[in-house]
Coordinates of C-alpha atoms in Angstrom, one line a residue:
M1 CA -46.7 20.9 14.9
I2 CA -45.4 23.0 11.9
S3 CA -43.1 22.0 9.1
T4 CA -41.5 25.4 8.6
M5 CA -41.1 28.5 10.8
R6 CA -39.4 31.8 9.9
F7 CA -38.8 34.7 12.2
V8 CA -39.5 38.1 10.7
S9 CA -38.1 41.5 11.3
T10 CA -40.3 44.2 12.8
R11 CA -38.7 46.8 10.4
T12 CA -38.8 45.2 6.9
G13 CA -40.4 41.8 7.2
E14 CA -37.1 40.1 6.2
S15 CA -37.2 36.6 7.7
L16 CA -34.6 34.3 9.2
S17 CA -34.5 30.7 10.1
F18 CA -34.6 29.7 13.8
Q19 CA -30.8 29.1 13.9
D20 CA -30.0 32.4 12.2
A21 CA -32.5 34.2 14.4
V22 CA -30.8 32.8 17.6
L23 CA -27.3 33.8 16.5
S24 CA -28.4 37.2 15.2
G25 CA -30.4 38.5 18.2
W26 CA -31.4 41.6 16.3
A27 CA -32.6 41.4 12.7
P28 CA -30.0 42.3 10.1
D29 CA -31.9 45.5 9.3
G30 CA -31.8 46.6 13.0
G31 CA -35.3 45.5 13.8
M32 CA -36.5 42.8 16.3
L33 CA -37.6 39.3 15.5
L34 CA -41.0 37.6 16.0
P35 CA -42.5 34.3 14.8
E36 CA -43.9 34.7 11.3
T37 CA -47.0 32.6 12.3
L38 CA -48.4 31.5 15.7
P39 CA -49.8 27.9 16.1
P40 CA -53.2 28.0 17.8
V41 CA -53.5 26.3 21.2
S42 CA -57.0 24.8 21.4
E43 CA -58.9 24.3 24.6
S44 CA -58.3 20.6 24.5
L45 CA -54.6 21.0 23.9
L46 CA -54.3 23.5 26.7
K47 CA -56.0 21.2 29.2
S48 CA -53.8 18.3 28.2
W49 CA -50.8 20.4 29.3
A50 CA -52.1 20.8 32.8
K51 CA -50.2 17.8 34.3
L52 CA -46.9 18.3 32.5
T53 CA -43.8 19.3 34.3
Y54 CA -42.1 22.6 33.5
S55 CA -39.5 20.8 31.3
E56 CA -42.1 18.8 29.5
L57 CA -44.1 21.9 28.7
C58 CA -41.0 23.6 27.4
L59 CA -40.6 20.7 24.9
E60 CA -44.2 20.7 23.8
I61 CA -44.3 24.4 23.1
F62 CA -40.9 24.4 21.3
K63 CA -42.1 21.5 19.2
L64 CA -45.1 23.6 18.2
L65 CA -42.9 26.5 17.1
I66 CA -39.7 25.0 15.8
P67 CA -39.6 22.3 13.1
D68 CA -37.5 19.2 13.8
S69 CA -35.6 19.9 10.6
E70 CA -34.4 23.2 11.9
F71 CA -33.4 22.1 15.4
P72 CA -33.9 18.4 16.2
H73 CA -36.4 17.9 19.0
T74 CA -34.3 15.3 20.6
E75 CA -31.7 18.0 21.1
F76 CA -34.3 20.2 22.7
E77 CA -34.9 17.4 25.2
D78 CA -31.2 17.5 26.1
V79 CA -31.3 21.3 26.4
F80 CA -34.1 21.4 28.8
L81 CA -32.8 18.6 31.0
S82 CA -29.4 20.3 31.4
S83 CA -30.7 23.9 31.6
F84 CA -32.6 23.4 34.9
A85 CA -30.1 21.1 36.7
G86 CA -28.7 23.9 38.7
F87 CA -32.1 25.3 39.9
G88 CA -32.9 25.2 43.6
C89 CA -36.1 23.2 43.3
L90 CA -37.2 20.2 41.3
E91 CA -40.3 22.0 40.0
V92 CA -38.2 24.7 38.4
V93 CA -41.1 27.2 38.9
K94 CA -43.4 27.3 41.9
V95 CA -46.8 29.0 42.2
K96 CA -47.8 30.1 45.7
D97 CA -51.0 31.7 46.9
A98 CA -50.7 35.0 48.7
P99 CA -53.4 37.3 50.2
L100 CA -53.3 40.9 48.9
P101 CA -55.4 43.3 51.0
L102 CA -57.2 45.8 48.7
P103 CA -57.2 49.5 49.7
G104 CA -61.0 49.6 50.0
G105 CA -61.1 46.8 52.6
G106 CA -63.0 43.5 52.4
D107 CA -61.6 40.1 51.8
P108 CA -58.0 40.1 50.4
L109 CA -57.4 39.3 46.8
V110 CA -55.9 35.8 46.4
V111 CA -52.9 36.2 44.2
H112 CA -51.1 33.3 42.6
V113 CA -47.5 34.4 42.8
A114 CA -45.4 32.7 40.1
E115 CA -42.0 32.3 41.6
L116 CA -39.8 32.4 38.5
W117 CA -36.6 33.0 40.5
H118 CA -35.4 29.5 41.6
G119 CA -32.4 29.5 39.2
P120 CA -28.7 30.1 40.0
T121 CA -28.8 33.9 40.1
L122 CA -32.3 34.0 41.7
A123 CA -33.9 35.9 38.9
F124 CA -36.6 34.9 36.3
K125 CA -34.0 35.6 33.6
D126 CA -32.3 32.3 34.5
L127 CA -35.2 30.4 32.9
G128 CA -34.6 31.9 29.4
M129 CA -30.9 32.5 29.8
Q130 CA -29.9 28.9 30.6
V131 CA -31.9 27.5 27.7
L132 CA -30.6 30.1 25.3
A133 CA -27.0 29.4 26.2
R134 CA -27.3 25.7 25.5
V135 CA -29.2 26.3 22.3
L136 CA -26.5 28.7 21.2
Q137 CA -23.8 26.2 22.0
K138 CA -25.3 23.5 19.9
I139 CA -25.7 25.8 16.9
L140 CA -22.2 27.2 17.2
V141 CA -20.7 23.7 17.5
W142 CA -22.7 22.5 14.4
R143 CA -21.4 25.6 12.5
Q144 CA -17.9 25.5 13.9
E145 CA -18.2 29.2 15.0
K146 CA -17.5 31.3 18.1
Q147 CA -19.6 34.3 19.2
I148 CA -19.3 37.3 21.6
M149 CA -22.3 38.2 23.6
L150 CA -22.7 42.0 24.2
V151 CA -25.1 42.6 27.1
G152 CA -26.4 45.7 28.8
T153 CA -28.0 45.2 32.2
S154 CA -29.8 47.4 34.7
G155 CA -30.1 44.6 37.3
D156 CA -30.4 40.8 36.9
T157 CA -29.7 40.2 33.2
G158 CA -25.9 40.6 33.4
S159 CA -25.3 38.0 36.1
A160 CA -27.8 35.6 34.6
A161 CA -26.1 35.9 31.3
I162 CA -22.6 35.4 32.7
E163 CA -23.6 32.3 34.7
A164 CA -25.3 30.8 31.6
V165 CA -22.4 31.1 29.2
R166 CA -19.2 31.3 31.3
E167 CA -18.3 27.6 30.9
I168 CA -19.2 27.4 27.2
P169 CA -15.9 27.6 25.2
E170 CA -17.6 28.8 22.0
I171 CA -19.0 32.0 23.7
G172 CA -17.4 35.1 25.2
I173 CA -19.3 37.8 27.0
V174 CA -19.1 41.5 27.7
V175 CA -21.5 43.0 30.2
L176 CA -22.1 46.7 30.8
Y177 CA -23.9 47.9 34.0
P178 CA -24.7 51.3 35.5
S179 CA -22.7 52.3 38.6
R180 CA -24.6 52.4 41.8
E181 CA -24.1 56.2 41.9
H182 CA -26.2 56.5 38.7
S183 CA -28.7 53.7 39.4
N184 CA -30.4 51.7 42.1
V185 CA -28.5 48.5 41.3
S186 CA -28.3 46.7 44.6
R187 CA -25.1 45.6 46.3
S188 CA -26.1 42.0 45.9
Q189 CA -26.8 42.5 42.1
E190 CA -23.4 44.2 41.6
V191 CA -21.5 41.4 43.5
Q192 CA -23.2 38.8 41.3
I193 CA -22.4 40.7 38.1
C194 CA -18.7 41.1 39.0
R195 CA -18.0 37.7 40.6
R196 CA -16.6 36.1 37.4
V197 CA -14.4 38.9 36.4
G198 CA -10.9 37.5 35.6
E199 CA -12.3 34.3 33.9
R200 CA -11.1 33.8 30.4
S201 CA -14.3 34.6 28.6
V202 CA -15.9 37.2 30.9
R203 CA -15.5 41.0 30.7
V204 CA -17.5 43.4 32.9
V205 CA -17.7 47.2 32.4
R206 CA -19.1 49.7 35.0
V207 CA -20.6 52.7 33.3
Q208 CA -20.9 56.1 35.0
G209 CA -24.4 56.6 33.7
G210 CA -27.9 55.1 33.6
S211 CA -29.2 52.1 31.8
D212 CA -30.3 54.1 28.8
D213 CA -26.8 55.7 28.6
L214 CA -25.0 52.3 28.4
D215 CA -27.4 51.2 25.7
V216 CA -26.0 53.9 23.3
P217 CA -22.6 52.2 22.5
I218 CA -24.2 48.8 22.5
D219 CA -26.9 49.9 20.0
E220 CA -24.2 51.6 17.9
L221 CA -22.3 48.3 17.6
F222 CA -25.3 46.2 16.9
H223 CA -26.4 48.5 14.2
D224 CA -23.0 48.6 12.6
S225 CA -23.0 45.6 10.2
Q226 CA -19.2 45.5 9.9
A227 CA -18.8 45.4 13.7
R228 CA -21.4 42.7 14.1
S229 CA -19.6 40.6 11.5
T230 CA -16.1 41.3 12.8
Y231 CA -17.0 40.2 16.4
N232 CA -19.8 37.9 15.5
L233 CA -21.9 39.7 18.0
G234 CA -24.9 38.1 19.6
S235 CA -27.4 39.2 22.3
L236 CA -28.6 37.5 25.4
N237 CA -31.0 40.3 26.3
S238 CA -34.8 39.9 25.9
V239 CA -34.2 40.9 22.2
N240 CA -33.2 37.2 21.6
I241 CA -36.1 35.2 20.3
V242 CA -35.3 32.2 22.6
R243 CA -35.8 34.4 25.6
M244 CA -39.2 35.4 24.3
L245 CA -40.2 31.8 23.5
M246 CA -39.3 30.7 27.1
Q247 CA -41.5 33.5 28.5
L248 CA -44.4 31.9 26.5
V249 CA -43.7 28.7 28.3
H250 CA -43.9 30.0 31.9
L251 CA -47.0 32.1 31.1
F252 CA -48.9 29.0 30.0
Y253 CA -47.3 26.9 32.8
C254 CA -48.2 29.3 35.6
Y255 CA -51.8 29.8 34.3
L256 CA -52.3 26.0 34.4
Q257 CA -50.9 25.8 37.9
A258 CA -53.4 28.4 39.0
E259 CA -56.3 27.1 36.8
P260 CA -55.7 23.5 35.9
T261 CA -59.2 23.1 34.4
A262 CA -58.5 26.1 32.1
D263 CA -62.1 27.2 32.7
R264 CA -61.6 30.9 33.7
P265 CA -59.6 33.6 32.0
A266 CA -56.9 35.1 34.2
V267 CA -55.8 38.6 35.2
L268 CA -52.1 38.7 34.7
S269 CA -49.8 41.3 36.3
I270 CA -46.4 41.4 34.8
P271 CA -43.7 43.7 36.2
T272 CA -42.4 45.6 33.1
G273 CA -39.2 47.3 32.2
A274 CA -38.0 46.7 28.6
G275 CA -41.3 45.0 27.8
G276 CA -40.2 41.6 26.6
H277 CA -42.4 39.8 29.0
I278 CA -45.4 41.8 27.9
A279 CA -44.7 41.2 24.2
A280 CA -44.5 37.4 25.0
A281 CA -47.8 37.7 26.8
L282 CA -49.5 39.3 23.8
L283 CA -48.2 36.3 21.7
A284 CA -49.6 33.9 24.2
V285 CA -53.0 35.6 24.1
K286 CA -53.0 35.4 20.3
M287 CA -52.2 31.7 20.6
G288 CA -55.0 31.0 23.0
L289 CA -53.9 31.7 26.6
P290 CA -57.2 32.6 28.5
V291 CA -56.6 36.2 29.7
R292 CA -59.2 38.6 30.8
R293 CA -56.8 41.5 31.6
L294 CA -53.1 41.9 31.0
L295 CA -51.5 44.4 33.3
A296 CA -48.1 45.8 32.3
A297 CA -47.0 46.9 35.8
T298 CA -44.4 49.7 35.7
N299 CA -42.7 51.9 38.4
E300 CA -42.3 55.6 38.0
N301 CA -40.7 55.1 34.6
D302 CA -44.1 55.2 33.1
L303 CA -43.7 55.6 29.4
L304 CA -45.9 52.6 28.7
P305 CA -48.9 53.7 30.8
R306 CA -48.7 57.1 29.2
F307 CA -48.5 55.6 25.7
L308 CA -51.5 53.3 26.3
A309 CA -53.6 56.1 27.7
T310 CA -53.2 58.5 24.7
G311 CA -51.4 56.7 21.9
C312 CA -48.4 59.1 22.4
A313 CA -45.5 59.2 24.8
K314 CA -42.3 61.2 25.1
R315 CA -39.1 59.7 26.5
G316 CA -38.0 61.3 29.7
R317 CA -35.1 60.9 32.1
V318 CA -34.8 57.7 33.9
V319 CA -36.1 57.8 37.5
G320 CA -34.2 55.8 40.0
T321 CA -36.5 53.5 42.0
T322 CA -36.4 50.6 44.4
S323 CA -37.0 48.3 41.4
P324 CA -33.9 49.1 39.4
A325 CA -34.2 46.4 36.7
M326 CA -37.3 48.3 35.6
D327 CA -35.8 51.8 35.5
V328 CA -36.2 52.1 31.8
Q329 CA -37.5 55.0 29.7
V330 CA -36.9 53.3 26.4
P331 CA -38.7 49.9 26.6
Y332 CA -37.3 48.6 23.3
N333 CA -39.7 45.7 23.1
I334 CA -42.4 48.2 22.4
E335 CA -41.3 47.7 18.8
R336 CA -42.5 44.1 19.0
I337 CA -45.7 45.2 20.8
L338 CA -46.5 47.5 17.9
H339 CA -45.7 44.9 15.3
I340 CA -48.1 42.5 17.0
A341 CA -50.8 45.2 17.3
T342 CA -50.6 46.1 13.6
G343 CA -50.7 42.6 12.4
G344 CA -47.1 42.8 11.1
D345 CA -47.1 46.2 9.4
S346 CA -43.3 46.6 9.3
D347 CA -43.4 49.8 7.3
R348 CA -45.4 51.6 10.0
V349 CA -43.4 50.1 12.8
A350 CA -40.1 51.2 11.1
L351 CA -41.5 54.8 10.7
W352 CA -42.7 55.0 14.4
M353 CA -39.4 53.6 15.8
D354 CA -37.3 55.9 13.7
D355 CA -39.2 58.8 15.1
F356 CA -39.0 57.4 18.6
Y357 CA -35.2 56.9 18.5
S358 CA -34.5 60.2 16.8
D359 CA -37.0 62.6 18.5
G360 CA -37.8 60.6 21.7
E361 CA -41.5 60.7 20.9
L362 CA -43.9 57.9 19.9
C363 CA -47.3 58.5 18.4
V364 CA -49.5 55.8 16.8
D365 CA -53.0 55.8 15.2
H366 CA -56.2 55.0 17.0
A367 CA -56.6 51.6 15.3
T368 CA -53.2 50.4 16.6
L369 CA -54.2 51.5 20.1
A370 CA -57.6 49.8 19.8
A371 CA -55.8 46.6 18.7
L372 CA -53.8 46.6 21.9
V373 CA -57.0 47.1 23.9
A374 CA -58.5 44.2 22.1
L375 CA -55.6 42.0 23.2
K376 CA -56.5 42.9 26.8
L377 CA -53.4 45.1 27.4
E378 CA -53.5 47.8 30.1
S379 CA -50.7 49.4 32.1
V380 CA -50.5 50.7 35.7
S381 CA -47.7 52.8 37.2
S382 CA -46.9 52.6 40.9
D383 CA -44.5 54.7 42.9
C384 CA -42.0 53.4 45.5
G385 CA -44.3 54.0 48.4
E386 CA -47.2 52.1 46.8
V387 CA -44.8 49.2 46.0
S388 CA -43.6 49.1 49.7
D389 CA -47.1 49.2 50.9
A390 CA -48.2 46.3 48.7
V391 CA -45.3 44.1 49.8
A392 CA -45.8 45.0 53.4
S393 CA -49.5 44.3 53.2
V394 CA -48.9 40.8 51.7
R395 CA -46.3 40.1 54.4
A396 CA -48.8 41.1 57.2
A397 CA -51.8 39.3 55.7
S398 CA -49.8 36.1 55.0
G399 CA -47.9 35.9 58.2
G400 CA -44.5 36.6 56.7
Y401 CA -44.4 35.9 52.9
V402 CA -42.1 38.5 51.3
V403 CA -41.3 39.3 47.7
D404 CA -38.8 41.5 46.0
P405 CA -39.5 45.1 44.9
H406 CA -40.0 44.2 41.2
T407 CA -42.6 41.6 42.1
G408 CA -44.0 44.3 44.4
V409 CA -44.6 46.5 41.4
G410 CA -46.8 43.7 40.0
L411 CA -48.7 43.5 43.3
A412 CA -49.2 47.2 43.5
A413 CA -50.7 47.2 40.0
L414 CA -53.2 44.6 41.2
R415 CA -54.1 46.7 44.3
Q416 CA -54.7 49.7 42.1
G417 CA -56.3 47.9 39.2
V418 CA -58.7 45.4 40.7
S419 CA -61.9 46.4 42.4
A420 CA -63.5 44.6 45.3
E421 CA -66.3 43.6 42.9
E422 CA -63.8 42.0 40.6
A423 CA -61.9 40.2 43.4
T424 CA -64.0 37.1 43.2
Q425 CA -63.4 36.7 39.4
G426 CA -60.0 35.1 39.5
P427 CA -57.5 33.7 38.9
F428 CA -55.1 36.6 39.5
L429 CA -51.5 35.9 38.7
C430 CA -48.4 38.0 39.4
M431 CA -45.0 37.1 37.9
A432 CA -42.4 37.1 40.7
C433 CA -39.1 38.3 39.1
A434 CA -36.4 37.8 41.7
H435 CA -35.8 36.5 45.2
P436 CA -35.9 39.2 48.0
S437 CA -32.4 38.3 49.2
K438 CA -31.1 40.3 46.3
F439 CA -32.6 43.5 47.8
P440 CA -31.9 43.6 51.5
E441 CA -32.0 47.4 51.4
F442 CA -35.6 47.3 50.2
L443 CA -36.6 44.8 52.9
G444 CA -35.0 46.9 55.6
G445 CA -37.1 49.9 54.4
L446 CA -40.5 48.2 54.5
P447 CA -43.1 49.6 57.0
G448 CA -43.1 47.7 60.2
P449 CA -40.4 45.4 61.7
T450 CA -37.6 44.4 59.3
P451 CA -38.5 40.9 58.0
S452 CA -36.1 38.0 58.4
M453 CA -34.5 36.8 55.2
P454 CA -36.7 34.1 53.7
D455 CA -35.6 30.8 52.2
T456 CA -32.1 30.7 53.7
D457 CA -32.1 26.9 53.3
H458 CA -32.6 27.3 49.5
P459 CA -29.2 26.4 47.9
C460 CA -29.1 29.4 45.6
V461 CA -30.2 31.8 48.3
S462 CA -27.5 30.6 50.8
E463 CA -24.9 30.8 48.1
L464 CA -25.8 34.5 47.4
L465 CA -25.8 35.4 51.1
K466 CA -22.4 33.9 51.5
L467 CA -21.1 35.7 48.4
V468 CA -22.3 39.1 49.6
A469 CA -21.0 38.6 53.1
E470 CA -17.5 37.8 51.8
A471 CA -17.5 41.0 49.6
V472 CA -18.8 43.3 52.3
D473 CA -15.7 45.4 52.7
S474 CA -14.4 45.4 49.1
E475 CA -15.3 47.2 45.9
P476 CA -16.2 44.7 43.1
I477 CA -13.5 44.3 40.5
V478 CA -14.4 45.2 36.9
T479 CA -12.6 45.0 33.6
A480 CA -13.0 48.7 32.9
V481 CA -14.9 51.8 34.1
F482 CA -16.4 54.1 31.5
E483 CA -16.2 57.7 32.9
A484 CA -19.1 60.0 32.5
D485 CA -17.0 62.9 31.1
N486 CA -15.6 60.7 28.3
N487 CA -18.8 59.2 27.1
Q488 CA -18.0 60.1 23.5
D489 CA -15.2 57.5 23.7
W490 CA -17.4 54.7 25.1
S491 CA -17.9 53.1 21.7
K492 CA -14.1 53.0 21.0
K493 CA -13.3 51.7 24.4
L494 CA -16.0 49.0 24.0
R495 CA -14.4 48.0 20.7
D496 CA -11.0 47.7 22.3
I497 CA -12.5 45.3 24.9
L498 CA -14.1 43.3 22.2
D499 CA -10.7 43.1 20.4
E500 CA -9.0 41.9 23.5
L501 CA -11.6 39.3 24.3
Q502 CA -11.7 38.0 20.7
A503 CA -8.0 37.4 20.8
C504 CA -8.4 35.3 24.0
M505 CA -11.0 33.0 22.5

């Protein structure tokens, strides 16, 4: 347990307290935040965690990272108890074994699928979002402040954020999401994002553009110090440090569910969009999580695999895929990844990110690339056909187990990246991002007979199916639509919405 902990900017090394880091989201200089130091997790400590519940492990890891003087640990106990009360299973997170046939034949790979989706919106983001909302509320109450959360989403983040904060009087929220004409956001996802429009503290904007397009006005506001102060803007995206710390928890938890003796290092496959989960995994490796290979699994939006192959990558146009939450060509957490790889060299990171955001190209030196390799990081890209084949092969081999397309990207990476010779050297873990009920179009397009919807007795699944059925003939209502031919005015329109929301709080 540590007595002090600061969170440092990736751009200048400026540091913030835990409370200020949570409220800020981004660092004041426009960078991202990371723990200044990492407590080591010894083998004996790791093994002692094997019998803890998910909530208990949350508390132990947060106690390691956050001093009691900064956020009382008894308050964390309350946060974790209340955060998971609305989840659909007592375990909060389940790990299930699934057979994954490899292309070369032979025995299937036994994959420990970490079901992170048992929360109210059936996405892994509920795990971090519910905790973050309650941490924020406590800090805002202590400081007698209110805050507006500005969130861009390409899939599950928006609905998870809204559900987490909608009943917290100290917080208002504005969510921007890409229209279905410009993205592969599913009907179920859109219905979830829009279901709370009309509530006092919730505003939702449909943008006629892709996820990278909607990030432009959001980034402009977050990098405008006057706007950030005027609206007291905060972030619930993976930029927020609490989201990253919660990802640390489930990485350790799922490893111990698969390997309770902690004897063997794991191969982790993590579906990757903005890169927050991978950045958290690198921190976990540095702390002591036993990992043999860390696979950043991407879809056709393959900037990260290209970057890791050569040290250089150029931003391209977003490719629409069956895994829309990962349709990202600007994985902004790459800034954190580079800061970790350079040992905290904020000057170099700032220079690289300035080039990336201005020219769309990122090039780093050989030593930085070698440092990422030393941290076991690899990246594998899969196309929609490979993803469908991976999901269908698991369904056939298991007798009916079905996963969503984002989890399918993780399975496809294992199919490509693991040889028959390595298949006996487990454990192999794949992070399962969302429940397949959110993607009925994907399930209907799988090879073979259309699978029946799984887990219909799960309370969160049954609620979603009912919600979608009731909205089948109606267009989801939004607060505003940002037209494609007026994108120069998006920032002004967004400020107008913030003004109106602030007046209602």
